[in-house]
PDB file of C-alpha atoms in Angstrom:
ATOM      1  CA  UNK A 640      16.343  58.202 157.923  1.00 97.00           C
ATOM      2  CA  UNK A 641      18.993  58.083 160.632  1.00 98.00           C
ATOM      3  CA  UNK A 642      20.071  55.217 162.706  1.00 98.00           C
ATOM      4  CA  UNK A 643      21.981  54.725 165.990  1.00 98.00           C
ATOM      5  CA  UNK A 644      24.322  51.898 165.910  1.00 98.00           C
ATOM      6  CA  UNK A 645      25.448  50.851 169.412  1.00 97.00           C
ATOM      7  CA  UNK A 646      28.549  48.706 169.825  1.00 95.00           C
ATOM      8  CA  UNK A 647      28.171  46.954 173.185  1.00 95.00           C
ATOM      9  CA  UNK A 648      30.912  47.010 175.725  1.00 95.00           C
ATOM     10  CA  UNK A 649      33.013  44.101 176.887  1.00 92.00           C
ATOM     11  CA  UNK A 650      35.509  43.539 179.692  1.00 92.00           C
ATOM     12  CA  UNK A 651      38.242  45.044 177.594  1.00 92.00           C
ATOM     13  CA  UNK A 652      36.408  48.209 176.744  1.00 93.00           C
ATOM     14  CA  UNK A 653      35.314  48.742 180.386  1.00 94.00           C
ATOM     15  CA  UNK A 654      38.958  48.195 181.488  1.00 94.00           C
ATOM     16  CA  UNK A 655      39.935  50.989 179.019  1.00 94.00           C
ATOM     17  CA  UNK A 656      41.989  48.631 176.864  1.00 93.00           C
ATOM     18  CA  UNK A 657      42.235  50.303 173.355  1.00 91.00           C
ATOM     19  CA  UNK A 658      41.452  48.066 170.289  1.00 89.00           C
ATOM     20  CA  UNK A 659      44.518  46.689 168.337  1.00 89.00           C
ATOM     21  CA  UNK A 660      46.203  48.917 165.905  1.00 91.00           C
ATOM     22  CA  UNK A 661      45.110  46.600 163.109  1.00 91.00           C
ATOM     23  CA  UNK A 662      41.507  47.044 164.173  1.00 91.00           C
ATOM     24  CA  UNK A 663      41.895  50.841 164.455  1.00 92.00           C
ATOM     25  CA  UNK A 664      43.359  51.068 160.980  1.00 94.00           C
ATOM     26  CA  UNK A 665      40.697  49.016 159.361  1.00 95.00           C
ATOM     27  CA  UNK A 666      37.944  50.698 161.399  1.00 94.00           C
ATOM     28  CA  UNK A 667      39.290  54.125 160.023  1.00 96.00           C
ATOM     29  CA  UNK A 668      39.254  52.842 156.497  1.00 97.00           C
ATOM     30  CA  UNK A 669      35.716  51.375 157.038  1.00 97.00           C
ATOM     31  CA  UNK A 670      34.478  54.803 158.329  1.00 97.00           C
ATOM     32  CA  UNK A 671      36.066  56.525 155.440  1.00 98.00           C
ATOM     33  CA  UNK A 672      34.093  54.241 153.102  1.00 98.00           C
ATOM     34  CA  UNK A 673      30.846  55.047 155.055  1.00 98.00           C
ATOM     35  CA  UNK A 674      31.668  58.754 154.733  1.00 98.00           C
ATOM     36  CA  UNK A 675      32.364  58.462 150.929  1.00 98.00           C
ATOM     37  CA  UNK A 676      29.005  56.662 150.419  1.00 98.00           C
ATOM     38  CA  UNK A 677      27.082  59.401 152.338  1.00 98.00           C
ATOM     39  CA  UNK A 678      26.033  56.993 155.135  1.00 98.00           C
ATOM     40  CA  UNK A 679      28.309  58.332 157.961  1.00 98.00           C
ATOM     41  CA  UNK A 680      26.889  61.018 160.106  1.00 98.00           C
ATOM     42  CA  UNK A 681      29.019  60.508 163.139  1.00 98.00           C
ATOM     43  CA  UNK A 682      31.225  57.765 164.766  1.00 97.00           C
ATOM     44  CA  UNK A 683      32.758  57.797 168.258  1.00 96.00           C
ATOM     45  CA  UNK A 684      34.138  55.582 170.847  1.00 94.00           C
ATOM     46  CA  UNK A 685      33.222  55.944 174.412  1.00 96.00           C
ATOM     47  CA  UNK A 686      35.273  56.036 177.662  1.00 96.00           C
ATOM     48  CA  UNK A 687      34.637  53.350 180.178  1.00 96.00           C
ATOM     49  CA  UNK A 688      31.547  53.533 182.269  1.00 96.00           C
ATOM     50  CA  UNK A 689      33.953  54.176 185.352  1.00 97.00           C
ATOM     51  CA  UNK A 690      34.481  57.705 183.586  1.00 97.00           C
ATOM     52  CA  UNK A 691      30.765  58.419 183.456  1.00 97.00           C
ATOM     53  CA  UNK A 692      27.441  58.974 185.608  1.00 97.00           C
ATOM     54  CA  UNK A 693      23.824  58.272 185.539  1.00 96.00           C
ATOM     55  CA  UNK A 694      20.827  60.292 186.517  1.00 97.00           C
ATOM     56  CA  UNK A 695      18.214  57.926 188.065  1.00 96.00           C
ATOM     57  CA  UNK A 696      14.678  59.248 188.328  1.00 97.00           C
ATOM     58  CA  UNK A 697      12.132  57.805 190.905  1.00 97.00           C
ATOM     59  CA  UNK A 698       8.401  58.103 190.918  1.00 97.00           C
ATOM     60  CA  UNK A 699       7.278  61.038 192.958  1.00 97.00           C
ATOM     61  CA  UNK A 700      10.701  62.445 193.418  1.00 95.00           C
ATOM     62  CA  UNK A 701      11.444  65.902 191.840  1.00 95.00           C
ATOM     63  CA  UNK A 702      15.235  65.516 191.722  1.00 97.00           C
ATOM     64  CA  UNK A 703      17.284  62.497 190.111  1.00 97.00           C
ATOM     65  CA  UNK A 704      19.743  60.530 192.035  1.00 97.00           C
ATOM     66  CA  UNK A 705      23.228  60.798 190.541  1.00 97.00           C
ATOM     67  CA  UNK A 706      25.076  57.493 190.470  1.00 96.00           C
ATOM     68  CA  UNK A 707      28.692  57.422 189.328  1.00 97.00           C
ATOM     69  CA  UNK A 708      30.217  54.713 187.266  1.00 95.00           C
ATOM     70  CA  UNK A 709      31.409  52.045 186.888  1.00 95.00           C
ATOM     71  CA  UNK A 710      28.134  50.243 186.148  1.00 94.00           C
ATOM     72  CA  UNK A 711      27.452  46.543 186.411  1.00 89.00           C
ATOM     73  CA  UNK A 712      26.122  44.494 183.630  1.00 87.00           C
ATOM     74  CA  UNK A 713      28.738  45.237 181.156  1.00 82.00           C
ATOM     75  CA  UNK A 714      26.806  43.528 178.305  1.00 82.00           C
ATOM     76  CA  UNK A 715      24.236  46.231 178.532  1.00 90.00           C
ATOM     77  CA  UNK A 716      26.740  49.067 178.257  1.00 96.00           C
ATOM     78  CA  UNK A 717      27.911  50.809 175.112  1.00 96.00           C
ATOM     79  CA  UNK A 718      31.516  51.210 174.087  1.00 95.00           C
ATOM     80  CA  UNK A 719      31.015  53.113 170.690  1.00 95.00           C
ATOM     81  CA  UNK A 720      28.474  54.427 168.406  1.00 97.00           C
ATOM     82  CA  UNK A 721      27.828  55.289 164.836  1.00 98.00           C
ATOM     83  CA  UNK A 722      24.996  57.543 163.520  1.00 98.00           C
ATOM     84  CA  UNK A 723      24.292  56.412 159.986  1.00 98.00           C
ATOM     85  CA  UNK A 724      22.052  57.669 157.336  1.00 98.00           C
ATOM     86  CA  UNK A 725      20.266  55.004 155.336  1.00 98.00           C
ATOM     87  CA  UNK A 726      16.849  53.820 153.898  1.00 98.00           C
ATOM     88  CA  UNK A 727      16.067  50.970 156.270  1.00 98.00           C
ATOM     89  CA  UNK A 728      17.421  48.790 158.963  1.00 98.00           C
ATOM     90  CA  UNK A 729      18.099  46.045 156.453  1.00 98.00           C
ATOM     91  CA  UNK A 730      20.544  48.557 154.609  1.00 98.00           C
ATOM     92  CA  UNK A 731      22.366  49.397 157.778  1.00 98.00           C
ATOM     93  CA  UNK A 732      22.649  45.689 158.723  1.00 98.00           C
ATOM     94  CA  UNK A 733      24.049  45.088 155.189  1.00 97.00           C
ATOM     95  CA  UNK A 734      26.608  48.004 155.639  1.00 97.00           C
ATOM     96  CA  UNK A 735      27.675  46.785 159.053  1.00 96.00           C
ATOM     97  CA  UNK A 736      28.154  43.140 157.948  1.00 96.00           C
ATOM     98  CA  UNK A 737      31.276  44.545 156.327  1.00 96.00           C
ATOM     99  CA  UNK A 738      32.665  46.166 159.606  1.00 95.00           C
ATOM    100  CA  UNK A 739      36.163  44.867 160.360  1.00 93.00           C
ATOM    101  CA  UNK A 740      36.689  42.306 163.024  1.00 88.00           C
ATOM    102  CA  UNK A 741      40.244  41.266 162.482  1.00 80.00           C
ATOM    103  CA  UNK A 742      40.580  39.682 165.920  1.00 81.00           C
ATOM    104  CA  UNK A 743      37.360  37.666 165.465  1.00 86.00           C
ATOM    105  CA  UNK A 744      36.128  38.973 168.870  1.00 86.00           C
ATOM    106  CA  UNK A 745      32.611  38.030 169.939  1.00 91.00           C
ATOM    107  CA  UNK A 746      30.342  41.140 170.342  1.00 92.00           C
ATOM    108  CA  UNK A 747      27.083  42.726 169.932  1.00 94.00           C
ATOM    109  CA  UNK A 748      26.130  45.585 167.700  1.00 96.00           C
ATOM    110  CA  UNK A 749      22.634  47.028 168.015  1.00 97.00           C
ATOM    111  CA  UNK A 750      20.868  49.111 165.396  1.00 98.00           C
ATOM    112  CA  UNK A 751      17.895  51.426 166.227  1.00 98.00           C
ATOM    113  CA  UNK A 752      16.117  53.972 163.985  1.00 98.00           C
ATOM    114  CA  UNK A 753      16.175  57.555 165.342  1.00 98.00           C
ATOM    115  CA  UNK A 754      12.707  58.879 165.631  1.00 96.00           C
ATOM    116  CA  UNK A 755      12.501  62.203 163.965  1.00 86.00           C
TER     117      UNK A 755
END
């Protein structure tokens, strides 16, 4: 089973501030471990929402409205993702408890099974 792991955005990620060199190095090592164990399918960081767009669909309207970023509600945005292979949400939770956070920053990581 595959899981989408979404790292929620914060003010720094929305401002385009890159993570510290220490975090990038530790995250690279963590991703290498996930790949070696067969769990890692994909890992990516996202550009700030100011570089993106949304398509908004309204009832009864045949065409979507295009809304350019940035988007409000930073806590609802996604700054990065993993697609991981595993047997259960509990397994993925245990894997991600080992994810590095050398700066001890507050944050949210959301895990959702992908529907086949």
